[in-house]
Short mmCIF file of C-alpha atoms and ligand atoms in Angstrom, two decimals:
data_model
loop_
_atom_site.label_atom_id
_atom_site.label_comp_id
_atom_site.label_asym_id
_atom_site.label_seq_id
_atom_site.Cartn_x
_atom_site.Cartn_y
_atom_site.Cartn_z
CA UNK T 1 -51.95 15.31 16.65
CA UNK T 2 -53.52 12.53 18.35
CA UNK T 3 -55.36 12.38 14.93
CA UNK T 4 -51.78 11.47 13.36
CA UNK T 5 -51.10 9.20 16.07
CA UNK T 6 -54.49 7.29 15.63
CA UNK T 7 -54.11 7.43 11.75
CA UNK T 8 -50.19 5.96 11.96
CA UNK T 9 -51.95 3.18 14.00
CA UNK T 10 -54.08 2.34 11.25
CA UNK T 11 -51.39 1.70 8.63
CA UNK T 12 -48.64 0.28 11.06
CA UNK T 13 -48.43 -2.98 13.14
CA UNK T 14 -48.40 -2.18 16.81
CA UNK T 15 -44.64 -2.89 16.84
CA UNK T 16 -44.24 -0.36 14.39
CA UNK T 17 -45.23 2.48 16.31
CA UNK T 18 -43.63 3.95 19.37
CA UNK T 19 -45.51 6.37 21.51
CA UNK T 20 -44.39 5.55 25.04
CA UNK T 21 -41.79 8.33 26.09
CA UNK T 22 -39.32 5.92 27.66
CA UNK T 23 -38.89 3.99 24.77
CA UNK T 24 -39.01 6.97 22.17
CA UNK T 25 -35.70 8.08 24.12
CA UNK T 26 -33.18 6.38 22.07
CA UNK T 27 -34.59 7.74 19.23
CA UNK T 28 -34.87 11.23 20.58
CA UNK T 29 -30.93 11.40 21.60
CA UNK T 30 -28.18 11.57 19.51
CA UNK T 31 -24.98 9.72 19.89
CA UNK T 32 -22.85 12.24 21.40
CA UNK T 33 -25.63 13.22 23.47
CA UNK T 34 -25.61 16.65 22.62
CA UNK T 35 -29.31 16.68 21.36
CA UNK T 36 -32.55 15.47 23.19
CA UNK T 37 -35.69 16.70 22.20
CA UNK T 38 -39.17 14.86 22.07
CA UNK T 39 -40.67 13.32 19.11
CA UNK T 40 -44.68 13.22 18.45
CA UNK T 41 -43.67 9.54 18.10
CA UNK T 42 -41.24 6.47 16.22
CA UNK T 43 -42.75 5.29 13.52
CA UNK T 44 -40.80 1.70 12.32
CA UNK T 45 -42.15 0.85 8.91
CA UNK T 46 -41.55 -2.50 7.12
CA UNK T 47 -41.82 -1.70 3.54
CA UNK T 48 -41.43 1.14 1.17
CA UNK T 49 -45.30 1.39 0.61
CA UNK T 50 -45.68 1.69 4.18
CA UNK T 51 -43.16 4.57 4.36
CA UNK T 52 -45.06 6.31 1.67
CA UNK T 53 -48.16 5.87 3.39
CA UNK T 54 -46.76 7.49 6.46
CA UNK T 55 -45.35 10.40 4.64
CA UNK T 56 -48.97 11.41 3.05
CA UNK T 57 -50.39 10.84 6.48
CA UNK T 58 -47.87 13.62 7.98
CA UNK T 59 -48.40 15.71 4.99
CA UNK T 60 -52.33 15.44 5.54
CA UNK T 61 -51.51 16.21 9.63
CA UNK T 62 -49.03 19.02 8.80
CA UNK T 63 -46.34 17.17 10.92
CA UNK T 64 -42.54 17.15 9.83
CA UNK T 65 -40.56 13.84 9.36
CA UNK T 66 -36.92 13.12 10.91
CA UNK T 67 -35.59 9.83 9.24
CA UNK T 68 -33.33 7.99 10.96
CA UNK T 69 -31.09 5.27 10.43
CA UNK T 70 -28.64 3.66 13.38
CA UNK T 71 -28.57 7.28 14.68
CA UNK T 72 -24.76 7.44 14.72
CA UNK T 73 -24.40 10.50 13.12
CA UNK T 74 -22.13 13.02 14.63
CA UNK T 75 -24.09 16.30 13.56
CA UNK T 76 -27.44 16.19 15.08
CA UNK T 77 -29.23 15.26 11.58
CA UNK T 78 -31.21 12.30 12.32
CA UNK T 79 -32.93 13.46 15.65
CA UNK T 80 -35.70 16.02 15.98
CA UNK T 81 -35.61 19.85 16.55
CA UNK T 82 -36.78 21.33 19.55
CA UNK T 83 -40.12 21.70 18.27
CA UNK T 84 -41.70 18.93 19.23
CA UNK T 85 -43.98 17.93 16.09
CA UNK T 86 -41.61 15.83 14.25
CA UNK T 87 -41.99 12.22 13.93
CA UNK T 88 -39.05 10.26 13.46
CA UNK T 89 -39.23 7.52 10.84
CA UNK T 90 -36.81 4.93 11.65
CA UNK T 91 -35.79 2.65 9.00
CA UNK T 92 -34.51 -0.14 11.33
CA UNK T 93 -36.96 -2.67 10.28
CA UNK T 94 -36.32 -2.46 6.52
CA UNK T 95 -33.60 -4.78 6.48
CA UNK T 96 -33.82 -6.98 3.70
CA UNK T 97 -31.31 -7.80 1.28
CA UNK T 98 -32.93 -7.82 -2.00
CA UNK T 99 -30.24 -9.07 -4.48
CA UNK T 100 -26.40 -10.05 -5.02
CA UNK T 101 -25.49 -10.01 -8.32
CA UNK T 102 -21.97 -11.72 -8.80
CA UNK T 103 -21.59 -10.71 -12.49
CA UNK T 104 -23.00 -7.32 -12.34
CA UNK T 105 -21.01 -6.89 -8.96
CA UNK T 106 -23.77 -5.36 -6.76
CA UNK T 107 -25.61 -5.58 -3.89
CA UNK T 108 -29.03 -4.11 -3.44
CA UNK T 109 -30.28 -3.72 0.02
CA UNK T 110 -33.00 -2.01 2.13
CA UNK T 111 -32.00 1.15 3.86
CA UNK T 112 -31.98 -0.28 7.29
CA UNK T 113 -29.55 -2.80 6.58
CA UNK T 114 -26.22 -2.05 8.79
CA UNK T 115 -23.07 -1.27 7.12
CA UNK T 116 -21.40 -4.36 8.38
CA UNK T 117 -24.02 -6.65 7.36
CA UNK T 118 -23.40 -5.22 3.65
CA UNK T 119 -19.62 -6.00 4.09
CA UNK T 120 -20.26 -9.43 5.64
CA UNK T 121 -22.94 -10.28 2.71
CA UNK T 122 -20.38 -9.12 0.18
CA UNK T 123 -17.39 -11.26 1.86
CA UNK T 124 -19.69 -14.12 2.37
CA UNK T 125 -19.69 -14.00 -1.73
CA UNK T 126 -16.22 -13.27 -2.12
CA UNK T 127 -16.59 -9.61 -2.74
CA UNK T 128 -15.57 -6.75 -1.03
CA UNK T 129 -17.55 -3.93 0.27
CA UNK T 130 -15.33 -1.12 1.17
CA UNK T 131 -16.99 1.83 2.82
CA UNK T 132 -15.43 1.35 6.45
CA UNK T 133 -16.03 3.32 9.47
CA UNK T 134 -15.75 2.98 13.44
CA UNK T 135 -19.62 2.67 13.83
CA UNK T 136 -20.06 0.07 11.08
CA UNK T 137 -21.99 -2.20 13.17
CA UNK T 138 -25.23 0.16 13.53
CA UNK T 139 -24.74 2.67 11.12
CA UNK T 140 -27.47 1.61 8.24
CA UNK T 141 -26.88 2.01 4.60
CA UNK T 142 -29.75 4.88 4.13
CA UNK T 143 -27.62 6.96 6.84
CA UNK T 144 -24.25 6.34 5.16
CA UNK T 145 -25.75 7.26 1.97
CA UNK T 146 -27.69 10.11 3.27
CA UNK T 147 -24.36 11.39 4.83
CA UNK T 148 -22.39 10.59 2.15
CA UNK T 149 -20.13 8.97 4.98
CA UNK T 150 -16.25 8.59 4.00
CA UNK T 151 -14.41 6.28 6.95
CA UNK T 152 -10.75 5.11 6.42
CA UNK T 153 -10.67 3.61 2.66
CA UNK T 154 -11.92 7.00 0.68
CA UNK T 155 -8.18 7.03 -0.33
CA UNK T 156 -8.80 4.09 -2.72
CA UNK T 157 -12.40 3.59 -3.21
CA UNK T 158 -14.40 6.68 -2.84
CA UNK T 159 -16.78 7.91 -0.32
CA UNK T 160 -20.25 6.49 -0.37
CA UNK T 161 -21.01 8.52 -3.26
CA UNK T 162 -19.07 6.36 -5.27
CA UNK T 163 -20.65 3.24 -4.34
CA UNK T 164 -24.28 4.21 -5.05
CA UNK T 165 -25.68 2.87 -8.49
CA UNK T 166 -29.49 3.30 -7.89
CA UNK T 167 -31.69 4.18 -5.11
CA UNK T 168 -35.30 3.84 -4.42
CA UNK T 169 -36.71 7.22 -2.54
CA UNK T 170 -39.76 8.17 -1.42
CA UNK T 171 -39.92 12.05 -2.06
CA UNK T 172 -42.12 14.52 0.12
CA UNK T 173 -45.42 14.14 -1.37
CA UNK T 174 -45.37 10.32 -0.74
CA UNK T 175 -44.47 9.24 -4.31
CA UNK T 176 -41.82 6.48 -4.85
CA UNK T 177 -38.87 7.07 -6.99
CA UNK T 178 -37.89 3.70 -8.35
CA UNK T 179 -34.09 5.02 -9.48
CA UNK T 180 -33.03 1.57 -8.48
CA UNK T 181 -30.71 0.99 -11.45
CA UNK T 182 -27.71 -1.25 -11.14
CA UNK T 183 -25.81 0.56 -14.32
CA UNK T 184 -22.37 1.79 -14.28
CA UNK T 185 -23.20 4.22 -17.07
CA UNK T 186 -26.23 5.89 -17.38
CA UNK T 187 -26.07 9.85 -19.09
CA UNK T 188 -29.74 10.43 -19.22
CA UNK T 189 -30.24 14.03 -17.53
CA UNK T 190 -29.56 14.86 -13.96
CA UNK T 191 -27.72 12.19 -11.98
CA UNK T 192 -30.89 12.22 -9.59
CA UNK T 193 -29.70 9.72 -7.01
CA UNK T 194 -26.61 12.06 -6.35
CA UNK T 195 -29.30 14.54 -4.92
CA UNK T 196 -30.04 12.22 -2.50
CA UNK T 197 -26.84 11.12 -1.80
CA UNK T 198 -25.61 13.44 1.08
CA UNK T 199 -28.86 15.15 1.39
CA UNK T 200 -29.20 14.33 5.20
CA UNK T 201 -32.74 13.59 4.74
CA UNK T 202 -33.84 17.03 3.84
CA UNK T 203 -35.05 15.92 0.30
CA UNK T 204 -36.39 12.43 0.47
CA UNK T 205 -36.51 9.32 2.52
CA UNK T 206 -34.15 6.66 1.06
CA UNK T 207 -35.79 3.06 1.01
CA UNK T 208 -33.26 0.83 -0.83
CA UNK T 209 -30.05 1.41 -2.83
CA UNK T 210 -27.97 -0.81 -5.26
CA UNK T 211 -24.24 -0.48 -4.48
CA UNK T 212 -21.15 -1.69 -6.19
CA UNK T 213 -18.84 -4.24 -5.16
CA UNK T 214 -15.36 -4.95 -5.75
CA UNK T 215 -13.07 -8.08 -5.83
CA UNK T 216 -12.07 -9.63 -2.59
CA UNK T 217 -8.97 -8.33 -0.94
CA UNK T 218 -6.48 -11.41 -1.23
CA UNK T 219 -3.57 -9.79 1.00
CA UNK T 220 -3.25 -6.86 3.40
CA UNK T 221 0.08 -5.52 4.99
CA UNK T 222 -0.59 -3.26 7.69
CA UNK T 223 1.97 -1.12 9.54
CA UNK T 224 2.11 1.71 12.83
CA UNK T 225 4.53 3.89 12.12
CA UNK T 226 6.06 6.81 14.36
CA UNK T 227 6.92 10.20 12.78
CA UNK T 228 7.79 13.62 14.01
CA UNK T 229 5.26 15.59 12.84
CA UNK T 230 2.33 15.70 10.32
CA UNK T 231 4.72 16.64 7.83
CA UNK T 232 6.83 13.88 8.22
CA UNK T 233 3.61 11.63 8.14
CA UNK T 234 2.77 13.29 4.62
CA UNK T 235 6.32 12.37 3.47
CA UNK T 236 5.33 8.76 4.52
CA UNK T 237 2.15 8.82 2.88
CA UNK T 238 3.72 10.18 -0.43
CA UNK T 239 6.47 7.63 -0.46
CA UNK T 240 3.66 4.89 0.23
CA UNK T 241 1.11 6.17 -2.76
CA UNK T 242 4.22 6.44 -5.17
CA UNK T 243 5.10 2.83 -4.39
CA UNK T 244 1.63 1.33 -4.01
CA UNK T 245 -0.70 3.46 -5.79
CA UNK T 246 -4.35 2.29 -5.60
CA UNK T 247 -3.34 -0.82 -3.61
CA UNK T 248 -2.70 2.12 -0.74
CA UNK T 249 -6.01 1.72 1.12
CA UNK T 250 -5.63 3.22 4.45
CA UNK T 251 -3.32 6.15 5.62
CA UNK T 252 -4.32 7.70 8.82
CA UNK T 253 -2.80 9.85 10.82
CA UNK T 254 -3.11 9.90 15.15
CA UNK T 255 -1.08 12.54 17.21
CA UNK T 256 0.64 11.43 20.04
CA UNK T 257 -2.10 13.37 22.23
CA UNK T 258 -4.93 11.36 20.39
CA UNK T 259 -2.85 7.89 20.52
CA UNK T 260 -2.48 8.71 24.46
CA UNK T 261 -6.26 8.98 24.43
CA UNK T 262 -7.07 5.82 22.70
CA UNK T 263 -4.69 3.84 24.48
CA UNK T 264 -6.86 3.89 27.53
CA UNK T 265 -9.80 2.18 25.54
CA UNK T 266 -8.12 -0.85 23.98
CA UNK T 267 -7.63 -4.15 25.73
CA UNK T 268 -3.39 -3.90 25.64
CA UNK T 269 -3.99 -0.47 27.81
CA UNK T 270 -1.11 1.34 25.71
CA UNK T 271 0.31 1.95 22.22
CA UNK T 272 2.73 -0.66 21.33
CA UNK T 273 5.51 2.19 20.86
CA UNK T 274 5.56 5.83 21.81
CA UNK T 275 6.18 8.53 19.30
CA UNK T 276 5.25 12.41 18.56
CA UNK T 277 2.74 11.41 15.98
CA UNK T 278 1.57 8.08 14.06
CA UNK T 279 0.99 6.82 10.72
CA UNK T 280 -1.56 3.73 10.49
CA UNK T 281 -1.49 2.33 7.17
CA UNK T 282 -2.49 -0.49 5.02
CA UNK T 283 -1.93 -1.83 1.79
CA UNK T 284 -4.11 -4.30 0.00
CA UNK T 285 -3.51 -6.58 -2.68
CA UNK T 286 -6.67 -7.74 -4.99
CA UNK T 287 -5.41 -10.25 -7.10
CA UNK T 288 -2.12 -12.92 -7.33
CA UNK T 289 1.24 -11.54 -7.81
CA UNK T 290 0.86 -8.28 -5.79
CA UNK T 291 3.63 -8.41 -3.11
CA UNK T 292 2.02 -5.82 -0.62
CA UNK T 293 4.12 -6.96 2.23
CA UNK T 294 7.30 -6.68 0.33
CA UNK T 295 5.96 -3.05 -0.80
CA UNK T 296 5.20 -1.69 2.44
CA UNK T 297 8.37 -2.93 3.90
CA UNK T 298 10.55 -1.27 1.46
CA UNK T 299 8.93 1.97 1.71
CA UNK T 300 9.26 1.56 6.16
CA UNK T 301 12.78 0.63 5.64
CA UNK T 302 13.52 3.39 3.37
CA UNK T 303 11.67 5.84 5.87
CA UNK T 304 13.23 4.59 8.82
CA UNK T 305 16.85 4.85 7.00
CA UNK T 306 16.22 8.30 5.86
CA UNK T 307 14.82 9.60 9.18
CA UNK T 308 11.37 10.07 7.94
CA UNK T 309 10.12 7.16 10.50
CA UNK T 310 11.82 6.58 13.68
CA UNK T 311 10.02 3.41 14.60
CA UNK T 312 7.71 1.28 12.99
CA UNK T 313 5.68 -2.35 13.32
CA UNK T 314 4.28 -4.31 10.54
CA UNK T 315 1.27 -6.30 11.59
CA UNK T 316 2.18 -10.07 12.00
CA UNK T 317 -1.11 -11.77 12.08
CA UNK T 318 -4.74 -10.65 12.10
CA UNK T 319 -4.82 -10.33 15.22
CA UNK T 320 -1.92 -7.52 15.42
CA UNK T 321 -3.91 -5.81 12.49
CA UNK T 322 -7.04 -5.56 14.53
CA UNK T 323 -5.16 -4.25 17.88
CA UNK T 324 -3.48 -1.48 15.37
CA UNK T 325 -7.20 -0.38 13.90
CA UNK T 326 -8.56 -0.80 17.47
CA UNK T 327 -6.39 2.57 18.38
CA UNK T 328 -7.70 4.36 15.48
CA UNK T 329 -11.41 3.35 16.32
CA UNK T 330 -10.84 3.82 20.27
CA UNK T 331 -10.52 7.72 19.58
CA UNK T 332 -14.04 9.01 19.44
CA UNK T 333 -14.76 6.64 22.28
CA UNK T 334 -11.85 7.89 24.60
CA UNK T 335 -13.20 11.55 23.34
CA UNK T 336 -16.78 10.81 24.50
CA UNK T 337 -15.91 9.12 27.90
CA UNK T 338 -13.35 11.43 28.59
CA UNK T 339 -15.50 14.56 28.93
CA UNK T 340 -16.46 15.16 25.30
CA UNK T 341 -14.79 17.21 22.75
CA UNK T 342 -15.84 20.08 20.53
CA UNK T 343 -15.38 18.27 17.13
CA UNK T 344 -13.95 19.52 13.86
CA UNK T 345 -14.03 17.63 10.74
CA UNK T 346 -12.02 20.03 7.98
CA UNK T 347 -10.61 19.20 4.85
CA UNK T 348 -7.55 20.73 2.91
CA UNK T 349 -5.51 20.28 0.01
CA UNK T 350 -2.47 18.01 1.24
CA UNK T 351 0.01 20.41 0.72
CA UNK T 352 -1.74 22.90 3.22
CA UNK T 353 -1.72 20.45 6.17
CA UNK T 354 1.24 21.25 7.93
CA UNK T 355 0.07 25.16 7.91
CA UNK T 356 -3.49 23.97 9.25
CA UNK T 357 -2.04 21.99 11.91
CA UNK T 358 0.35 24.44 12.87
CA UNK T 359 -2.15 27.35 12.34
CA UNK T 360 -4.65 25.53 14.87
CA UNK T 361 -1.90 24.60 17.52
CA UNK T 362 -1.04 28.14 17.58
CA UNK T 363 -4.65 29.15 18.15
CA UNK T 364 -5.36 26.76 20.87
CA UNK T 365 -1.64 28.03 22.30
CA UNK T 366 -2.35 31.86 22.25
CA UNK T 367 -5.98 32.01 22.85
CA UNK T 368 -7.27 28.67 25.03
CA UNK T 369 -3.87 27.07 26.38
CA UNK T 370 -6.03 25.25 29.01
CA UNK T 371 -7.98 23.07 26.15
CA UNK T 372 -6.47 20.18 25.05
CA UNK T 373 -6.12 19.28 21.24
CA UNK T 374 -6.32 16.23 19.52
CA UNK T 375 -5.79 15.57 16.04
CA UNK T 376 -6.50 12.59 13.93
CA UNK T 377 -7.93 11.38 10.93
CA UNK T 378 -7.86 10.41 6.81
CA UNK T 379 -4.35 12.11 6.05
CA UNK T 380 -4.53 10.68 2.50
CA UNK T 381 -8.04 12.52 2.09
CA UNK T 382 -6.82 15.92 3.69
CA UNK T 383 -9.56 15.28 6.17
CA UNK T 384 -8.14 15.91 9.86
CA UNK T 385 -10.15 15.73 13.25
CA UNK T 386 -8.74 18.75 14.89
CA UNK T 387 -10.88 18.17 18.38
CA UNK T 388 -10.67 20.55 21.08
CA UNK T 389 -10.99 18.77 24.57
CA UNK T 390 -11.89 20.44 27.51
CA UNK T 391 -9.09 21.09 30.50
CA UNK T 392 -8.37 18.57 32.41
CA UNK T 393 -11.36 17.24 34.83
CA UNK T 394 -13.75 19.61 32.89
CA UNK T 395 -16.51 18.10 30.47
CA UNK T 396 -17.61 19.81 27.42
CA UNK T 397 -20.15 21.72 29.44
CA UNK T 398 -17.63 23.73 30.98
CA UNK T 399 -16.47 25.07 27.24
CA UNK T 400 -20.41 26.24 26.19
CA UNK T 401 -19.44 29.77 26.25
CA UNK T 402 -16.42 29.24 24.18
CA UNK T 403 -17.47 26.64 21.91
CA UNK T 404 -18.84 28.50 19.03
CA UNK T 405 -16.02 31.03 18.89
CA UNK T 406 -13.43 28.08 18.87
CA UNK T 407 -15.26 25.78 16.08
CA UNK T 408 -15.94 29.11 13.75
CA UNK T 409 -12.20 30.28 14.10
CA UNK T 410 -10.88 26.61 13.11
CA UNK T 411 -13.24 26.30 9.98
CA UNK T 412 -12.34 29.68 8.90
CA UNK T 413 -8.76 28.67 9.05
CA UNK T 414 -9.62 25.74 7.30
CA UNK T 415 -11.75 27.63 4.56
CA UNK T 416 -8.55 30.31 3.99
CA UNK T 417 -6.62 27.67 2.86
CA UNK T 418 -8.74 26.47 0.25
CA UNK T 419 -10.71 23.85 2.53
CA UNK T 420 -13.84 22.16 4.13
CA UNK T 421 -15.25 23.06 7.19
CA UNK T 422 -17.28 19.44 7.21
CA UNK T 423 -15.38 17.08 5.12
CA UNK T 424 -17.04 13.81 5.74
CA UNK T 425 -20.03 14.10 8.74
CA UNK T 426 -22.28 16.48 7.28
CA UNK T 427 -24.08 19.60 8.55
CA UNK T 428 -26.79 18.22 10.63
CA UNK T 429 -27.95 21.22 13.17
CA UNK T 430 -24.25 21.52 14.55
CA UNK T 431 -22.80 22.94 11.56
CA UNK T 432 -25.84 25.19 10.64
CA UNK T 433 -23.66 28.31 11.68
CA UNK T 434 -20.49 27.66 9.50
CA UNK T 435 -23.29 27.43 6.73
CA UNK T 436 -24.01 30.79 6.97
CA UNK T 437 -20.41 31.83 7.88
CA UNK T 438 -18.81 29.89 5.11
CA UNK T 439 -20.74 29.05 2.04
CA UNK T 440 -21.47 31.70 -1.01
CA UNK T 441 -24.85 33.13 -1.23
CA UNK T 442 -25.02 31.72 -4.55
CA UNK T 443 -24.11 28.03 -3.25
CA UNK T 444 -27.28 28.59 -0.48
CA UNK T 445 -29.76 30.12 -3.07
CA UNK T 446 -29.31 26.71 -5.11
CA UNK T 447 -29.66 24.98 -2.24
CA UNK T 448 -32.80 26.45 -1.04
CA UNK T 449 -34.20 26.55 -4.64
CA UNK T 450 -33.61 22.73 -4.73
CA UNK T 451 -35.08 22.39 -1.35
CA UNK T 452 -38.05 24.20 -2.35
CA UNK T 453 -38.69 22.08 -5.54
CA UNK T 454 -38.52 18.53 -3.87
CA UNK T 455 -40.18 19.71 -0.62
CA UNK T 456 -42.24 22.80 -0.71
CA UNK T 457 -43.86 22.26 2.81
CA UNK T 458 -40.77 22.15 4.23
CA UNK T 459 -41.75 18.48 5.96
CA UNK T 460 -38.42 16.29 5.65
CA UNK T 461 -35.98 17.27 8.26
CA UNK T 462 -36.64 20.55 8.57
CA UNK T 463 -33.93 22.83 10.41
CA UNK T 464 -31.34 20.51 9.22
CA UNK T 465 -28.20 21.08 6.42
CA UNK T 466 -30.07 24.51 5.14
CA UNK T 467 -29.89 27.52 7.32
CA UNK T 468 -32.65 29.85 7.42
CA UNK T 469 -32.82 32.69 5.04
CA UNK T 470 -32.71 35.82 7.35
CA UNK T 471 -33.92 37.73 4.57
CA UNK T 472 -36.99 35.81 3.98
CA UNK T 473 -36.95 33.70 7.02
CA UNK T 474 -37.94 30.83 5.11
C1 FAD F 501 -17.90 5.90 16.51
C2 FAD F 501 -18.11 6.62 15.16
C3 FAD F 501 -17.08 6.73 14.24
C4 FAD F 501 -17.56 7.45 12.90
N1 FAD F 501 -16.63 7.27 11.83
C5 FAD F 501 -16.82 7.97 10.66
C6 FAD F 501 -16.09 8.08 9.47
O1 FAD F 501 -14.81 7.59 9.75
N2 FAD F 501 -16.40 8.54 8.42
C7 FAD F 501 -17.85 9.43 8.46
O2 FAD F 501 -18.27 9.78 7.52
N3 FAD F 501 -18.69 9.04 9.42
C8 FAD F 501 -18.11 8.64 10.70
N4 FAD F 501 -19.25 8.60 11.99
C9 FAD F 501 -20.65 9.33 11.51
C10 FAD F 501 -21.53 8.33 11.30
O3 FAD F 501 -21.18 7.10 11.73
C11 FAD F 501 -22.14 8.30 9.67
O4 FAD F 501 -22.31 9.35 9.74
C12 FAD F 501 -23.08 7.30 9.63
O5 FAD F 501 -23.25 7.56 7.87
C13 FAD F 501 -24.43 7.52 10.13
O6 FAD F 501 -25.29 6.36 9.73
P1 FAD F 501 -26.75 6.25 10.38
O7 FAD F 501 -27.37 4.90 9.91
O8 FAD F 501 -26.10 6.11 11.67
O9 FAD F 501 -27.26 7.59 10.36
P2 FAD F 501 -28.09 8.69 11.12
O10 FAD F 501 -27.12 9.16 12.13
O11 FAD F 501 -29.20 8.23 11.84
O12 FAD F 501 -28.73 9.27 10.48
C14 FAD F 501 -27.43 10.55 9.60
C15 FAD F 501 -28.40 11.65 8.68
O13 FAD F 501 -28.94 10.81 7.65
C16 FAD F 501 -30.27 10.77 7.68
N5 FAD F 501 -31.05 9.48 7.27
C17 FAD F 501 -30.76 8.46 8.01
N6 FAD F 501 -31.25 7.27 7.30
C18 FAD F 501 -31.95 8.09 5.95
C19 FAD F 501 -32.72 7.47 4.90
N7 FAD F 501 -32.98 6.23 5.05
N8 FAD F 501 -33.28 8.47 4.23
C20 FAD F 501 -32.64 9.50 4.24
N9 FAD F 501 -32.13 9.91 5.38
C21 FAD F 501 -32.00 9.38 6.03
C22 FAD F 501 -30.69 11.51 8.91
O14 FAD F 501 -32.00 12.28 9.04
C23 FAD F 501 -29.60 12.15 9.17
O15 FAD F 501 -29.70 13.51 8.90
C24 FAD F 501 -18.84 7.80 13.01
C25 FAD F 501 -19.57 7.96 13.86
C26 FAD F 501 -19.50 6.82 15.11
C27 FAD F 501 -19.97 7.07 16.20
#
């Protein structure tokens, strides 16, 4: 493999190749510190042509490639597998905004542009890019598309898949597919861009994307409400949706336990009030004449009146809004700093949410009473993170022997209720057992057929997303 490194040096500037083990560390270890395996080297191309050349060289030398964006993925998809024969291809240096079209309401950016930079470019042009998540300052467009990330505003705008109009992708043999179209309508055969969206780098390397923009938000009303349970939260969600329709842009559930944890990681050090559970919600207006403040007040007043909510605060300033949102965003950080958590990212039909929460609570109380449950997430999408924290004073390492069993049990409960075992974070390495346990033979067969067609040598992110076929060992 020294030959490959020498060949890469021939096509990349010195700053475009990292071989030093210390400098490589940040690219080898995932955000949660669960995976940490050496890469052969880290290649940092600056152009699509360089990505293509790197892939061709890797093919010649029999090396595999792990594409990496901001490395904020939560499932171990963007870091090397254990065999040490993979190169990390980081898109960090592909940071150009290629075009912003105000008539077509589109923005075309390279894969390494951060999600926040896209939001800011849209805002500077008087538009909105609506995908928003806790890691947006670091997560990159290529990674966000490759995981089909969701975030807190899927409810109104859809996940990343709904924002992608066109892609530029380097294929497994180094061919560049220029599918960077900015069309809202294009029924010319298979929708190829959707194949690469959510594929977690197993089918091609995304080098640029054309994304939809929306009218800027003209007014927002944000509130934190205290409810008795997830059933109460759903009742409030239903009332908000009935009143606001698509203006309901955010509706997050935070259990009391998750709020207690988060409160320790915001400047105020506490939630503004205590409740068994909370709903964080926001209505957004996209033009004149929409009184979102009035609508939110009316729904909350009715909820307080009929007992659905016990307490509610409407943010009175941008600062207060940021404080409310910070509570939600602090939960993953709090979990990480306080011993870690076995993360679950399930979704079920909305009507099944109370049943799902009750079933997991019973599972924990009956079988793992020493563990702590932290439930929060995107209520309106039916997507809850039902995370299991280790016993007080212990870290995740103390749960090693029970981790797989707990995860499989939680996933089974979701699947049995017609749900998904991975709603928005993807599969990576961590959810591979779930693929084997819950995906049908037909679905796995279709995925393997697609992988074989697009990457017959299995060079792109091997060991991720698609579990080994035990019949063929492929
Ligand atoms: C605090 C925090 C909060 C989060 N909140 C949310 C949330 O609300 N919703 C949500 O959905 N996710 C969330 N995530 C997960 C994560 O931020 C998203 O999955 C994000 O989309 C990952 O982007 P990234 O650039 O960091 O990708 P990476 O972690 O670098 O990579 C993710 C996957 O995409 C592949 N990949 C990366 N770039 C490319 C490319 N250019 N071409 C092909 N494949 C590529 C990688 O190989 C890997 O499989 C959160 C993470 C953190 C740390």
